[in-house]
Tab-separated table of C-alpha atoms in Angstrom:
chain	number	residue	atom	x	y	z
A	2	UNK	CA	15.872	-4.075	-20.335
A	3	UNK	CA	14.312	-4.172	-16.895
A	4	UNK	CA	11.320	-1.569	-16.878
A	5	UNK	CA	10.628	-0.097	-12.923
A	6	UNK	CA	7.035	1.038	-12.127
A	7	UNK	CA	5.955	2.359	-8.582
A	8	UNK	CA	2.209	1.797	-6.359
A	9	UNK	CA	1.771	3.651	-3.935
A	10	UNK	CA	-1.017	2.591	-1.552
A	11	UNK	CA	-3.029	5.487	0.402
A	12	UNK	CA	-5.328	6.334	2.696
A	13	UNK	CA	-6.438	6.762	5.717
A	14	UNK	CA	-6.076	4.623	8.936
A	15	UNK	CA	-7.889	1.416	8.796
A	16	UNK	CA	-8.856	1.214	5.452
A	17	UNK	CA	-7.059	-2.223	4.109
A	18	UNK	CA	-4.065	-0.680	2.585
A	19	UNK	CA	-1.386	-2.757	3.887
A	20	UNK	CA	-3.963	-5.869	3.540
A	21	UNK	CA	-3.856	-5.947	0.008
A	22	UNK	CA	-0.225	-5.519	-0.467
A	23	UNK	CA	-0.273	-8.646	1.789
A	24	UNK	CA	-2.637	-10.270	-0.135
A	25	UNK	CA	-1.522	-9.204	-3.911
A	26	UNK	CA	2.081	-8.958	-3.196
A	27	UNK	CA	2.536	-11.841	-0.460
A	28	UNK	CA	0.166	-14.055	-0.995
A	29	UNK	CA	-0.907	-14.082	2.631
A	30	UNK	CA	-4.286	-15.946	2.400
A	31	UNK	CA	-7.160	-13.182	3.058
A	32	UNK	CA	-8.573	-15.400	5.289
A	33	UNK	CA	-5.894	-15.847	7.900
A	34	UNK	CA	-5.982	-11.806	7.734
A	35	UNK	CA	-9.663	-12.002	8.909
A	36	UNK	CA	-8.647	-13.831	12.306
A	37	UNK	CA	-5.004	-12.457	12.672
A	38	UNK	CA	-5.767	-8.489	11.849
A	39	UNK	CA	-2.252	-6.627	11.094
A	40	UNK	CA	-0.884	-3.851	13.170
A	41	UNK	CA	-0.659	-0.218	11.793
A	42	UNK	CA	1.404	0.891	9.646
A	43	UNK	CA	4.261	3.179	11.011
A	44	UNK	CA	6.170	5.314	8.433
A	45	UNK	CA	6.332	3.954	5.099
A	46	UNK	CA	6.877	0.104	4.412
A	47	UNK	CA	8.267	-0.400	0.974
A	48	UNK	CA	9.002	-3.699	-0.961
A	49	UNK	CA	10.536	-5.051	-4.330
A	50	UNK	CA	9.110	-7.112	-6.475
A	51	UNK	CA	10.414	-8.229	-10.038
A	52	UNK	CA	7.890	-9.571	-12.208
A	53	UNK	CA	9.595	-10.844	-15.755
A	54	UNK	CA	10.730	-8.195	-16.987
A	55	UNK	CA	9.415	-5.538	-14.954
A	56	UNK	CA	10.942	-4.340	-10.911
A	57	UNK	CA	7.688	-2.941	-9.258
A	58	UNK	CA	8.270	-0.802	-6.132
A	59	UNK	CA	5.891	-0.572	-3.653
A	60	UNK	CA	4.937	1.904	-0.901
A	61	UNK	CA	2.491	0.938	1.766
A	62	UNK	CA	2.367	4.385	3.676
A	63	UNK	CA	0.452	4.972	7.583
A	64	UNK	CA	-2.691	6.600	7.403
A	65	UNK	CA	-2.854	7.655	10.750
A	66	UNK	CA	0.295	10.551	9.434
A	67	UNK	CA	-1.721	11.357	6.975
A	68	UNK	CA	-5.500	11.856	8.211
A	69	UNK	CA	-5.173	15.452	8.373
A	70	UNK	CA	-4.835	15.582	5.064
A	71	UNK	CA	-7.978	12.962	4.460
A	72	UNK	CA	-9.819	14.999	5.838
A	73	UNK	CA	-9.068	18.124	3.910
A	74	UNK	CA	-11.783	18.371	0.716
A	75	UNK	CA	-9.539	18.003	-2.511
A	76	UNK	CA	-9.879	18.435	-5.900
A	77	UNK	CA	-7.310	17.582	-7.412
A	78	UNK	CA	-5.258	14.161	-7.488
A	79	UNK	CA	-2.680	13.339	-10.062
A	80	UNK	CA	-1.849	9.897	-11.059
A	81	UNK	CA	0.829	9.320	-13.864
């Protein structure tokens, strides 16, 4: 049986979200990120990836929607 698990990467604008997606979960050399940086993120950019026996979605969301609530103090996350 094929187990699904979900990452969500977030933050705010410009923090490397969407680089280590590309670099875990493309293996886009980190290097060739250096000279070629990627545009922002717009909306949510979500991928597939089946490992074995395990289907791992993942969600690579735009800080720049989110910053107003970056900059909010929190105390509370959840993570399950």
């Amino acid at each position: 049986m094929v187990e699904t698990k979900k990452v969500l990467f977030i933050g705010p604008s410009g923090t490397g979200k969407s680089t280590i997606k590309n670099v875990f979960f493309e293996m886009v050399c980190p290097l060739k990120l250096l000279k070629n940086t990627l545009d922002p993120t717009r909306g949510i950019n979500s991928s597939i990836y089946s490992f074995f026996e395990l289907d791992l979605g993942v969600f690579d969301l735009a800080g720049q929607e989110n910053e107003d609530w970056f900059s909010k103090d929190s105390d509370i996350f959840i993570i399950r």
